[in-house]
């Protein structure tokens, strides 16, 4: 079970898992980025617009590419958890005498319990490495998947030598949380253009545009399908996904 009082670094990893955001994108999210939908007021979305700079916890507008700015719908369990976290942060600040702080301006991914100090992307990388070690994950688990992908690539298979066949990744990284998100979207039947939008990639299908997919009616449709996500979706047990 996840804990709304957990460290800020784990909150950043949580954002990477439930939203598929990059390290720096997770660090750039404030509580104020969480917005109630106007056309579907029972639902919420989060605006992914700012990131942290390389090797820094300072924010900057935009992201890794021009496709990074986007809205992502929040499924019910994620919405409830993030709002509960916000209430917790506000209550802790009031308890220590900060009664006039605007919580919406504070980072979701803070350093430890310092709610004012924003995480950097490196902080999340370190937190993920520690978490994976605690869970007993081995780097071979990931490199086996990568090796299989390489072997299935015809061009690489023709040129690959024995040394390349033994290539391994030095560590599991936080990015596996983002990749898991994309995998789940494909598994529950999300259209390719919507997957590309939600993870901040270029949309290949010219029929769908970023502006169109940002519309709340589209976000609502995506939210309904996202409820089938394994482990966290409210309708995951009713899904055909195993």
PDB file of C-alpha atoms in Angstrom:
ATOM      1  CA  UNK A   1       0.000   0.000   0.000  1.00  0.00           C
ATOM      2  CA  UNK A   2       1.196   3.518  -0.716  1.00  0.00           C
ATOM      3  CA  UNK A   3       1.511   6.043   2.074  1.00  0.00           C
ATOM      4  CA  UNK A   4       0.482   9.681   1.652  1.00  0.00           C
ATOM      5  CA  UNK A   5       3.053  10.617   4.330  1.00  0.00           C
ATOM      6  CA  UNK A   6       5.974   9.040   2.449  1.00  0.00           C
ATOM      7  CA  UNK A   7       9.089  10.926   1.383  1.00  0.00           C
ATOM      8  CA  UNK A   8       8.968  13.463  -1.418  1.00  0.00           C
ATOM      9  CA  UNK A   9      11.315  11.342  -3.519  1.00  0.00           C
ATOM     10  CA  UNK A  10       8.841   8.470  -3.439  1.00  0.00           C
ATOM     11  CA  UNK A  11       6.110  10.905  -4.446  1.00  0.00           C
ATOM     12  CA  UNK A  12       8.201  11.691  -7.523  1.00  0.00           C
ATOM     13  CA  UNK A  13       8.538   7.991  -8.338  1.00  0.00           C
ATOM     14  CA  UNK A  14       4.796   7.640  -7.839  1.00  0.00           C
ATOM     15  CA  UNK A  15       4.178  10.353 -10.438  1.00  0.00           C
ATOM     16  CA  UNK A  16       6.477   8.559 -12.888  1.00  0.00           C
ATOM     17  CA  UNK A  17       4.538   5.326 -12.419  1.00  0.00           C
ATOM     18  CA  UNK A  18       0.981   6.667 -12.514  1.00  0.00           C
ATOM     19  CA  UNK A  19       1.517   9.371 -15.172  1.00  0.00           C
ATOM     20  CA  UNK A  20       4.424   8.059 -17.229  1.00  0.00           C
ATOM     21  CA  UNK A  21       6.291  11.349 -16.818  1.00  0.00           C
ATOM     22  CA  UNK A  22      10.040  11.808 -17.098  1.00  0.00           C
ATOM     23  CA  UNK A  23      12.169  12.405 -13.981  1.00  0.00           C
ATOM     24  CA  UNK A  24      12.438  16.132 -14.577  1.00  0.00           C
ATOM     25  CA  UNK A  25       8.718  16.395 -15.397  1.00  0.00           C
ATOM     26  CA  UNK A  26       7.782  14.762 -12.103  1.00  0.00           C
ATOM     27  CA  UNK A  27      10.045  17.211 -10.276  1.00  0.00           C
ATOM     28  CA  UNK A  28       8.447  20.160 -12.075  1.00  0.00           C
ATOM     29  CA  UNK A  29       4.890  19.351 -10.939  1.00  0.00           C
ATOM     30  CA  UNK A  30       3.351  21.506  -8.217  1.00  0.00           C
ATOM     31  CA  UNK A  31       0.120  20.742  -6.369  1.00  0.00           C
ATOM     32  CA  UNK A  32      -1.379  23.634  -8.308  1.00  0.00           C
ATOM     33  CA  UNK A  33      -0.937  21.649 -11.515  1.00  0.00           C
ATOM     34  CA  UNK A  34      -3.862  19.476 -10.422  1.00  0.00           C
ATOM     35  CA  UNK A  35      -7.006  20.897 -12.012  1.00  0.00           C
ATOM     36  CA  UNK A  36     -10.679  20.004 -11.873  1.00  0.00           C
ATOM     37  CA  UNK A  37     -12.194  19.443 -15.294  1.00  0.00           C
ATOM     38  CA  UNK A  38     -14.791  22.025 -16.297  1.00  0.00           C
ATOM     39  CA  UNK A  39     -16.867  19.836 -18.593  1.00  0.00           C
ATOM     40  CA  UNK A  40     -16.564  16.780 -16.312  1.00  0.00           C
ATOM     41  CA  UNK A  41     -16.338  18.278 -12.805  1.00  0.00           C
ATOM     42  CA  UNK A  42     -16.192  14.890 -11.141  1.00  0.00           C
ATOM     43  CA  UNK A  43     -12.834  14.305 -12.821  1.00  0.00           C
ATOM     44  CA  UNK A  44      -9.417  15.879 -12.494  1.00  0.00           C
ATOM     45  CA  UNK A  45      -6.413  16.349 -14.747  1.00  0.00           C
ATOM     46  CA  UNK A  46      -2.816  17.394 -14.163  1.00  0.00           C
ATOM     47  CA  UNK A  47      -0.924  19.904 -16.260  1.00  0.00           C
ATOM     48  CA  UNK A  48       2.590  18.837 -17.236  1.00  0.00           C
ATOM     49  CA  UNK A  49       4.212  22.048 -18.323  1.00  0.00           C
ATOM     50  CA  UNK A  50       7.455  22.652 -16.434  1.00  0.00           C
ATOM     51  CA  UNK A  51      10.529  20.571 -15.719  1.00  0.00           C
ATOM     52  CA  UNK A  52      13.666  20.915 -13.645  1.00  0.00           C
ATOM     53  CA  UNK A  53      16.952  21.847 -15.286  1.00  0.00           C
ATOM     54  CA  UNK A  54      19.751  19.324 -15.786  1.00  0.00           C
ATOM     55  CA  UNK A  55      21.699  18.727 -12.558  1.00  0.00           C
ATOM     56  CA  UNK A  56      19.452  21.189 -10.735  1.00  0.00           C
ATOM     57  CA  UNK A  57      16.141  21.505  -8.928  1.00  0.00           C
ATOM     58  CA  UNK A  58      15.419  24.851 -10.576  1.00  0.00           C
ATOM     59  CA  UNK A  59      12.304  24.893 -12.741  1.00  0.00           C
ATOM     60  CA  UNK A  60      12.119  25.828 -16.391  1.00  0.00           C
ATOM     61  CA  UNK A  61       9.257  26.127 -18.841  1.00  0.00           C
ATOM     62  CA  UNK A  62       8.846  23.344 -21.380  1.00  0.00           C
ATOM     63  CA  UNK A  63      10.435  19.935 -21.380  1.00  0.00           C
ATOM     64  CA  UNK A  64      12.775  17.590 -23.196  1.00  0.00           C
ATOM     65  CA  UNK A  65      11.003  18.209 -26.499  1.00  0.00           C
ATOM     66  CA  UNK A  66       8.317  20.483 -27.856  1.00  0.00           C
ATOM     67  CA  UNK A  67       5.845  17.636 -27.369  1.00  0.00           C
ATOM     68  CA  UNK A  68       6.309  17.528 -23.605  1.00  0.00           C
ATOM     69  CA  UNK A  69       3.649  20.066 -22.451  1.00  0.00           C
ATOM     70  CA  UNK A  70       0.359  18.227 -22.019  1.00  0.00           C
ATOM     71  CA  UNK A  71      -2.530  17.378 -19.727  1.00  0.00           C
ATOM     72  CA  UNK A  72      -2.938  13.926 -18.247  1.00  0.00           C
ATOM     73  CA  UNK A  73      -6.249  12.685 -16.797  1.00  0.00           C
ATOM     74  CA  UNK A  74      -6.158  11.413 -13.226  1.00  0.00           C
ATOM     75  CA  UNK A  75      -7.873   8.126 -12.511  1.00  0.00           C
ATOM     76  CA  UNK A  76      -9.880   8.035  -9.278  1.00  0.00           C
ATOM     77  CA  UNK A  77      -7.272   6.344  -7.085  1.00  0.00           C
ATOM     78  CA  UNK A  78      -4.542   8.753  -8.209  1.00  0.00           C
ATOM     79  CA  UNK A  79      -6.753  11.809  -7.749  1.00  0.00           C
ATOM     80  CA  UNK A  80      -7.720  10.726  -4.231  1.00  0.00           C
ATOM     81  CA  UNK A  81      -4.123  10.001  -3.254  1.00  0.00           C
ATOM     82  CA  UNK A  82      -2.701  13.279  -4.568  1.00  0.00           C
ATOM     83  CA  UNK A  83      -5.418  15.352  -2.905  1.00  0.00           C
ATOM     84  CA  UNK A  84      -4.863  13.432   0.326  1.00  0.00           C
ATOM     85  CA  UNK A  85      -1.146  14.191   0.048  1.00  0.00           C
ATOM     86  CA  UNK A  86      -1.934  17.858  -0.482  1.00  0.00           C
ATOM     87  CA  UNK A  87      -4.087  17.918   2.660  1.00  0.00           C
ATOM     88  CA  UNK A  88      -1.302  16.196   4.602  1.00  0.00           C
ATOM     89  CA  UNK A  89       1.312  18.728   3.482  1.00  0.00           C
ATOM     90  CA  UNK A  90      -0.958  21.619   4.384  1.00  0.00           C
ATOM     91  CA  UNK A  91      -1.733  20.181   7.821  1.00  0.00           C
ATOM     92  CA  UNK A  92       1.954  19.582   8.593  1.00  0.00           C
ATOM     93  CA  UNK A  93       2.876  23.124   7.589  1.00  0.00           C
ATOM     94  CA  UNK A  94       0.115  24.588   9.764  1.00  0.00           C
ATOM     95  CA  UNK A  95       1.272  22.421  12.663  1.00  0.00           C
ATOM     96  CA  UNK A  96       4.763  23.956  12.532  1.00  0.00           C
ATOM     97  CA  UNK A  97       3.522  27.502  12.157  1.00  0.00           C
ATOM     98  CA  UNK A  98       3.275  28.081   8.388  1.00  0.00           C
ATOM     99  CA  UNK A  99      -0.317  29.291   8.192  1.00  0.00           C
ATOM    100  CA  UNK A 100      -0.037  31.553   5.144  1.00  0.00           C
ATOM    101  CA  UNK A 101       1.718  29.227   2.670  1.00  0.00           C
ATOM    102  CA  UNK A 102       0.009  28.553  -0.654  1.00  0.00           C
ATOM    103  CA  UNK A 103       0.364  24.786  -0.958  1.00  0.00           C
ATOM    104  CA  UNK A 104      -0.469  24.951  -4.674  1.00  0.00           C
ATOM    105  CA  UNK A 105       2.928  26.567  -5.243  1.00  0.00           C
ATOM    106  CA  UNK A 106       4.817  23.716  -3.547  1.00  0.00           C
ATOM    107  CA  UNK A 107       6.344  20.726  -5.396  1.00  0.00           C
ATOM    108  CA  UNK A 108       4.699  17.332  -5.205  1.00  0.00           C
ATOM    109  CA  UNK A 109       8.154  15.728  -5.354  1.00  0.00           C
ATOM    110  CA  UNK A 110      10.010  17.378  -2.478  1.00  0.00           C
ATOM    111  CA  UNK A 111      13.209  16.294  -0.739  1.00  0.00           C
ATOM    112  CA  UNK A 112      12.330  14.068   2.203  1.00  0.00           C
ATOM    113  CA  UNK A 113       9.843  15.947   4.386  1.00  0.00           C
ATOM    114  CA  UNK A 114      11.146  19.370   3.370  1.00  0.00           C
ATOM    115  CA  UNK A 115       8.004  20.426   1.536  1.00  0.00           C
ATOM    116  CA  UNK A 116       9.631  23.610   0.246  1.00  0.00           C
ATOM    117  CA  UNK A 117      12.659  21.933  -1.378  1.00  0.00           C
ATOM    118  CA  UNK A 118      12.045  20.567  -4.868  1.00  0.00           C
ATOM    119  CA  UNK A 119      13.631  17.288  -5.993  1.00  0.00           C
ATOM    120  CA  UNK A 120      15.996  17.166  -8.935  1.00  0.00           C
ATOM    121  CA  UNK A 121      15.911  14.428 -11.560  1.00  0.00           C
ATOM    122  CA  UNK A 122      19.026  12.915  -9.967  1.00  0.00           C
ATOM    123  CA  UNK A 123      17.209  12.686  -6.626  1.00  0.00           C
ATOM    124  CA  UNK A 124      14.592  10.461  -8.267  1.00  0.00           C
ATOM    125  CA  UNK A 125      17.265   8.388  -9.991  1.00  0.00           C
ATOM    126  CA  UNK A 126      18.926   7.717  -6.632  1.00  0.00           C
ATOM    127  CA  UNK A 127      15.596   7.003  -4.922  1.00  0.00           C
ATOM    128  CA  UNK A 128      14.630   4.503  -7.634  1.00  0.00           C
ATOM    129  CA  UNK A 129      17.961   2.692  -7.366  1.00  0.00           C
ATOM    130  CA  UNK A 130      17.496   2.367  -3.608  1.00  0.00           C
ATOM    131  CA  UNK A 131      13.892   1.216  -3.986  1.00  0.00           C
ATOM    132  CA  UNK A 132      14.744  -1.448  -6.566  1.00  0.00           C
ATOM    133  CA  UNK A 133      17.513  -2.750  -4.317  1.00  0.00           C
ATOM    134  CA  UNK A 134      15.095  -2.986  -1.398  1.00  0.00           C
ATOM    135  CA  UNK A 135      12.627  -4.893  -3.587  1.00  0.00           C
ATOM    136  CA  UNK A 136      15.323  -7.311  -4.716  1.00  0.00           C
ATOM    137  CA  UNK A 137      15.269  -6.446  -8.421  1.00  0.00           C
ATOM    138  CA  UNK A 138      18.393  -7.422 -10.314  1.00  0.00           C
ATOM    139  CA  UNK A 139      19.789  -5.619 -13.335  1.00  0.00           C
ATOM    140  CA  UNK A 140      19.669  -8.929 -15.228  1.00  0.00           C
ATOM    141  CA  UNK A 141      15.869  -8.744 -15.191  1.00  0.00           C
ATOM    142  CA  UNK A 142      15.947  -5.646 -17.350  1.00  0.00           C
ATOM    143  CA  UNK A 143      18.931  -6.503 -19.507  1.00  0.00           C
ATOM    144  CA  UNK A 144      17.313  -9.834 -20.430  1.00  0.00           C
ATOM    145  CA  UNK A 145      14.429  -7.913 -21.950  1.00  0.00           C
ATOM    146  CA  UNK A 146      16.797  -5.555 -23.754  1.00  0.00           C
ATOM    147  CA  UNK A 147      18.876  -8.451 -25.054  1.00  0.00           C
ATOM    148  CA  UNK A 148      15.757 -10.156 -26.431  1.00  0.00           C
ATOM    149  CA  UNK A 149      14.753  -6.957 -28.222  1.00  0.00           C
ATOM    150  CA  UNK A 150      18.217  -6.703 -29.740  1.00  0.00           C
ATOM    151  CA  UNK A 151      18.128 -10.302 -30.920  1.00  0.00           C
ATOM    152  CA  UNK A 152      14.764  -9.715 -32.586  1.00  0.00           C
ATOM    153  CA  UNK A 153      16.079  -6.760 -34.531  1.00  0.00           C
ATOM    154  CA  UNK A 154      17.259  -8.144 -37.869  1.00  0.00           C
ATOM    155  CA  UNK A 155      19.856  -5.450 -38.519  1.00  0.00           C
ATOM    156  CA  UNK A 156      21.408  -5.789 -35.099  1.00  0.00           C
ATOM    157  CA  UNK A 157      21.297  -9.568 -35.245  1.00  0.00           C
ATOM    158  CA  UNK A 158      23.395  -9.570 -38.424  1.00  0.00           C
ATOM    159  CA  UNK A 159      26.034  -7.249 -37.005  1.00  0.00           C
ATOM    160  CA  UNK A 160      26.009  -8.293 -33.367  1.00  0.00           C
ATOM    161  CA  UNK A 161      29.093 -10.073 -32.056  1.00  0.00           C
ATOM    162  CA  UNK A 162      29.443 -12.144 -28.921  1.00  0.00           C
ATOM    163  CA  UNK A 163      30.528  -9.138 -26.868  1.00  0.00           C
ATOM    164  CA  UNK A 164      27.420  -7.192 -27.824  1.00  0.00           C
ATOM    165  CA  UNK A 165      25.251 -10.200 -26.985  1.00  0.00           C
ATOM    166  CA  UNK A 166      26.416  -9.961 -23.387  1.00  0.00           C
ATOM    167  CA  UNK A 167      25.661  -6.264 -23.033  1.00  0.00           C
ATOM    168  CA  UNK A 168      24.044  -5.362 -19.707  1.00  0.00           C
ATOM    169  CA  UNK A 169      22.620  -2.209 -18.261  1.00  0.00           C
ATOM    170  CA  UNK A 170      24.569  -0.911 -15.262  1.00  0.00           C
ATOM    171  CA  UNK A 171      21.452  -0.343 -13.171  1.00  0.00           C
ATOM    172  CA  UNK A 172      17.717  -0.435 -13.238  1.00  0.00           C
ATOM    173  CA  UNK A 173      16.674   3.180 -13.590  1.00  0.00           C
ATOM    174  CA  UNK A 174      13.601   5.187 -12.663  1.00  0.00           C
ATOM    175  CA  UNK A 175      12.719   5.234 -16.356  1.00  0.00           C
ATOM    176  CA  UNK A 176      11.383   1.701 -16.079  1.00  0.00           C
ATOM    177  CA  UNK A 177       8.399   3.269 -14.260  1.00  0.00           C
ATOM    178  CA  UNK A 178       7.686   5.421 -17.305  1.00  0.00           C
ATOM    179  CA  UNK A 179       8.128   2.454 -19.644  1.00  0.00           C
ATOM    180  CA  UNK A 180       5.754   0.399 -17.506  1.00  0.00           C
ATOM    181  CA  UNK A 181       3.141   3.120 -17.893  1.00  0.00           C
ATOM    182  CA  UNK A 182       3.460   3.030 -21.687  1.00  0.00           C
ATOM    183  CA  UNK A 183       3.271  -0.776 -21.658  1.00  0.00           C
ATOM    184  CA  UNK A 184       0.098  -0.674 -19.572  1.00  0.00           C
ATOM    185  CA  UNK A 185      -1.491   1.797 -21.984  1.00  0.00           C
ATOM    186  CA  UNK A 186      -0.840  -0.558 -24.879  1.00  0.00           C
ATOM    187  CA  UNK A 187      -2.108  -3.549 -22.876  1.00  0.00           C
ATOM    188  CA  UNK A 188      -5.450  -1.918 -22.062  1.00  0.00           C
ATOM    189  CA  UNK A 189      -5.998  -1.001 -25.711  1.00  0.00           C
ATOM    190  CA  UNK A 190      -5.166   2.691 -25.765  1.00  0.00           C
ATOM    191  CA  UNK A 191      -4.821   4.071 -29.298  1.00  0.00           C
ATOM    192  CA  UNK A 192      -1.277   4.763 -30.413  1.00  0.00           C
ATOM    193  CA  UNK A 193      -1.823   8.500 -30.893  1.00  0.00           C
ATOM    194  CA  UNK A 194      -3.213   8.829 -27.369  1.00  0.00           C
ATOM    195  CA  UNK A 195      -0.254   6.903 -25.935  1.00  0.00           C
ATOM    196  CA  UNK A 196       2.097   9.230 -27.783  1.00  0.00           C
ATOM    197  CA  UNK A 197       0.258  12.237 -26.396  1.00  0.00           C
ATOM    198  CA  UNK A 198       0.173  10.995 -22.798  1.00  0.00           C
ATOM    199  CA  UNK A 199       3.886  10.210 -22.678  1.00  0.00           C
ATOM    200  CA  UNK A 200       4.874  13.427 -24.435  1.00  0.00           C
ATOM    201  CA  UNK A 201       6.053  11.987 -27.747  1.00  0.00           C
ATOM    202  CA  UNK A 202       5.421  13.244 -31.258  1.00  0.00           C
ATOM    203  CA  UNK A 203       2.012  12.134 -32.559  1.00  0.00           C
ATOM    204  CA  UNK A 204       2.579  10.199 -35.771  1.00  0.00           C
ATOM    205  CA  UNK A 205      -1.040  10.149 -36.936  1.00  0.00           C
ATOM    206  CA  UNK A 206      -1.778  13.531 -38.511  1.00  0.00           C
ATOM    207  CA  UNK A 207      -5.511  13.016 -37.858  1.00  0.00           C
ATOM    208  CA  UNK A 208      -5.010  13.518 -34.120  1.00  0.00           C
ATOM    209  CA  UNK A 209      -3.449  16.747 -32.903  1.00  0.00           C
ATOM    210  CA  UNK A 210      -2.080  17.717 -29.515  1.00  0.00           C
ATOM    211  CA  UNK A 211      -4.634  20.499 -29.191  1.00  0.00           C
ATOM    212  CA  UNK A 212      -7.504  18.123 -29.901  1.00  0.00           C
ATOM    213  CA  UNK A 213      -6.286  15.500 -27.436  1.00  0.00           C
ATOM    214  CA  UNK A 214      -5.944  18.183 -24.754  1.00  0.00           C
ATOM    215  CA  UNK A 215      -9.707  18.786 -24.926  1.00  0.00           C
ATOM    216  CA  UNK A 216     -11.468  17.598 -21.782  1.00  0.00           C
ATOM    217  CA  UNK A 217     -13.832  15.298 -23.663  1.00  0.00           C
ATOM    218  CA  UNK A 218     -10.829  13.365 -25.000  1.00  0.00           C
ATOM    219  CA  UNK A 219      -9.171  13.420 -21.586  1.00  0.00           C
ATOM    220  CA  UNK A 220     -12.357  12.041 -20.062  1.00  0.00           C
ATOM    221  CA  UNK A 221     -12.423   9.189 -22.591  1.00  0.00           C
ATOM    222  CA  UNK A 222      -8.780   8.403 -21.826  1.00  0.00           C
ATOM    223  CA  UNK A 223      -9.513   8.520 -18.102  1.00  0.00           C
ATOM    224  CA  UNK A 224     -12.285   5.930 -18.483  1.00  0.00           C
ATOM    225  CA  UNK A 225      -9.922   3.564 -20.274  1.00  0.00           C
ATOM    226  CA  UNK A 226      -7.095   4.246 -17.807  1.00  0.00           C
ATOM    227  CA  UNK A 227      -9.332   2.914 -15.036  1.00  0.00           C
ATOM    228  CA  UNK A 228      -8.475  -0.534 -16.466  1.00  0.00           C
ATOM    229  CA  UNK A 229      -4.793  -0.126 -15.597  1.00  0.00           C
ATOM    230  CA  UNK A 230      -3.432  -3.087 -13.635  1.00  0.00           C
ATOM    231  CA  UNK A 231      -3.073  -2.603  -9.872  1.00  0.00           C
ATOM    232  CA  UNK A 232      -4.335   0.966  -9.645  1.00  0.00           C
ATOM    233  CA  UNK A 233      -7.377   1.228 -11.931  1.00  0.00           C
ATOM    234  CA  UNK A 234     -10.860   0.951 -10.418  1.00  0.00           C
ATOM    235  CA  UNK A 235     -11.959  -1.346 -13.259  1.00  0.00           C
ATOM    236  CA  UNK A 236      -8.769  -3.393 -13.548  1.00  0.00           C
ATOM    237  CA  UNK A 237     -10.439  -6.550 -12.207  1.00  0.00           C
ATOM    238  CA  UNK A 238     -13.152  -6.245 -14.840  1.00  0.00           C
ATOM    239  CA  UNK A 239     -10.610  -5.959 -17.607  1.00  0.00           C
ATOM    240  CA  UNK A 240      -9.439  -8.720 -19.911  1.00  0.00           C
ATOM    241  CA  UNK A 241      -5.869  -7.638 -19.205  1.00  0.00           C
ATOM    242  CA  UNK A 242      -3.838 -10.164 -17.236  1.00  0.00           C
TER     243      UNK A 242
END
